[in-house]
XYZ file of C-alpha atoms in Angstrom:
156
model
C 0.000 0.000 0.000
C 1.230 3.285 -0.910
C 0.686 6.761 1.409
C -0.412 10.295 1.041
C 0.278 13.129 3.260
C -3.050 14.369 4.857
C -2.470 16.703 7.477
C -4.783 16.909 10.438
C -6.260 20.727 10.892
C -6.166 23.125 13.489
C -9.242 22.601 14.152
C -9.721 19.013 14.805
C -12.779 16.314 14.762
C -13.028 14.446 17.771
C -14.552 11.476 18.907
C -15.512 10.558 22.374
C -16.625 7.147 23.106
C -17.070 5.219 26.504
C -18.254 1.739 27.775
C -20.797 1.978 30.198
C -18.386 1.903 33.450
C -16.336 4.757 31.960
C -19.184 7.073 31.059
C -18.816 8.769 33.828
C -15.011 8.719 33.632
C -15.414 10.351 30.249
C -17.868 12.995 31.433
C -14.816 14.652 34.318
C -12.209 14.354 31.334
C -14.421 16.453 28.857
C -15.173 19.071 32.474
C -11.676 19.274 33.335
C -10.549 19.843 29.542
C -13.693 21.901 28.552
C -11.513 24.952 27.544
C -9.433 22.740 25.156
C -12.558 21.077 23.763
C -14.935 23.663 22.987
C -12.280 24.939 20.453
C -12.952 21.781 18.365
C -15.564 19.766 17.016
C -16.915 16.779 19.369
C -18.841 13.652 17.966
C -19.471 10.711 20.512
C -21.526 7.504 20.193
C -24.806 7.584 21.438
C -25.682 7.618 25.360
C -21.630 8.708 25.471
C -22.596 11.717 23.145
C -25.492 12.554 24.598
C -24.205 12.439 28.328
C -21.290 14.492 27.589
C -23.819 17.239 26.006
C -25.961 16.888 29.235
C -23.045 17.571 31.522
C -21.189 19.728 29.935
C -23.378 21.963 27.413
C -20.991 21.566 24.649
C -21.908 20.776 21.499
C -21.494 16.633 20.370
C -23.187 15.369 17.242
C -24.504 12.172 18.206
C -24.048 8.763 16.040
C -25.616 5.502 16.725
C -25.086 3.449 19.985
C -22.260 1.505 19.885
C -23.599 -1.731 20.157
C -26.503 -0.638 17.514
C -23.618 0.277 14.886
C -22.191 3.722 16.406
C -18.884 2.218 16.386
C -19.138 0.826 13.232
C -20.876 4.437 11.686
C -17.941 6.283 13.487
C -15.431 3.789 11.684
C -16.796 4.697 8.845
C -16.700 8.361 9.453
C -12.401 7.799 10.481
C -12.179 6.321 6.630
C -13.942 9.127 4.978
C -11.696 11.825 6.908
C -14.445 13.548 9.102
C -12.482 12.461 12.434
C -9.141 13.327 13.765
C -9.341 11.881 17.191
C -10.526 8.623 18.604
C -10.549 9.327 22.754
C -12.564 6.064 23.590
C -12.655 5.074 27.514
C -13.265 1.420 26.692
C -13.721 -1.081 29.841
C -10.909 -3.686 30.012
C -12.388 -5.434 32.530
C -15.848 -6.126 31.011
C -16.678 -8.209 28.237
C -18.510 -6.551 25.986
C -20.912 -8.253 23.060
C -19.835 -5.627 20.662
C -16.129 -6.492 21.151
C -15.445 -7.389 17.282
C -16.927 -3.699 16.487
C -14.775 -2.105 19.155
C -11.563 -3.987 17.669
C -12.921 -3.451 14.193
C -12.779 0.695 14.867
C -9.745 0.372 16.319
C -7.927 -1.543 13.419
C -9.507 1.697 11.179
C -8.331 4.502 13.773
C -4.776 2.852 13.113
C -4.741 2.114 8.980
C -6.126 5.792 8.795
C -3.353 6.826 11.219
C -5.482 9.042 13.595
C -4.451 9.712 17.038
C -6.269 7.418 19.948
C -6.107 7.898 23.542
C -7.490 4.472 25.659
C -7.702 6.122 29.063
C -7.335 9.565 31.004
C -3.110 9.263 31.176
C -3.364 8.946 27.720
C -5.923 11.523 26.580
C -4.327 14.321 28.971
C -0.988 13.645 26.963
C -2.993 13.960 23.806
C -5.123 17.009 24.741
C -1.863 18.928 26.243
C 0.746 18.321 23.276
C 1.229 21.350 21.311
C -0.755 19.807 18.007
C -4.031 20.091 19.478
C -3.664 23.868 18.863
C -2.411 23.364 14.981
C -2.058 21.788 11.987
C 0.428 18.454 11.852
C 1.457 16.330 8.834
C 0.181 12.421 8.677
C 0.259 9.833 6.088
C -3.138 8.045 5.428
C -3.628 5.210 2.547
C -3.578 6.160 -0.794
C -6.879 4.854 -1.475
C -7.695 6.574 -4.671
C -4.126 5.418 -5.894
C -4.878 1.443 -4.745
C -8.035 1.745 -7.106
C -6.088 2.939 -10.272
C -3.806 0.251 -9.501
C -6.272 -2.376 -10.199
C -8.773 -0.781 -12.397
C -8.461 -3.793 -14.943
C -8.895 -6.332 -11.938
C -11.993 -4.546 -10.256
C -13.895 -4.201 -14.327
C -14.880 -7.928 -13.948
């Protein structure tokens, strides 16, 4: 597979997602980095989305449930470039019956080479480095280039 640079904007596209026991996790992350976050645009899963918006009055465009698709709708959003950030609070400890759709977004957060934060350490790093405020180079999959490729292989 070849790459293309596609930087990530100023302004980025973030998505919050949390299991059920990390909702509420989630919700103190977004308070305590509300000043950061309002400066971008939030999307979250379903109850996460819509929690977040309850607590904190910002703004969240809310997909699908995860276990009703949301995960698999915001997968698909991460391969059509309309999300920069993946900060998902997943539940290691719980077995979820969406698990193949949780790895499933995962494996497309890293081929589309987005940023994803797993837990609080990890989204404070995130949310603090100097890139949140600015524009940063990444390389995504030449997709476009992958089709020419095999033009004569997809006519059949």
């Amino acid at each position: 597979m070849d790459y293309i640079d596609q930087p990530i904007a100023a302004q980025k596209r973030i998505a919050l997602v949390a299991h059920d026991n990390r909702k509420s996790a989630l919700i103190q992350w977004c308070n305590k980095h509300r000043a950061i976050l309002e400066q971008h645009q939030l999307l979250g899963t379903g109850t996460t989305g819509s929690k977040i918006q309850a607590a904190t009055g910002m703004p969240v465009e809310q997909l699908f449930s995860g276990p009703m698709g949301g995960d698999q709708q915001l997968g698909a959003k991460i391969c059509q470039g309309e999300v920069d950030i993946l900060i998902f609070f997943w539940d290691p400890f719980e077995p979820m019956p969406h698990d193949p759709d949780v790895k499933a977004l995962l494996r497309i957060a890293a081929v589309w080479n987005i940023p994803v934060a797993c837990n609080a350490s990890s989204a404070d790093m995130m949310i603090q480095s100097a890139l949140m405020a600015q524009s940063f180079p990444r390389q995504i999959p030449d997709y476009q280039g992958y089709l020419a490729a095999r033009k004569d292989e997809l006519a059949v």
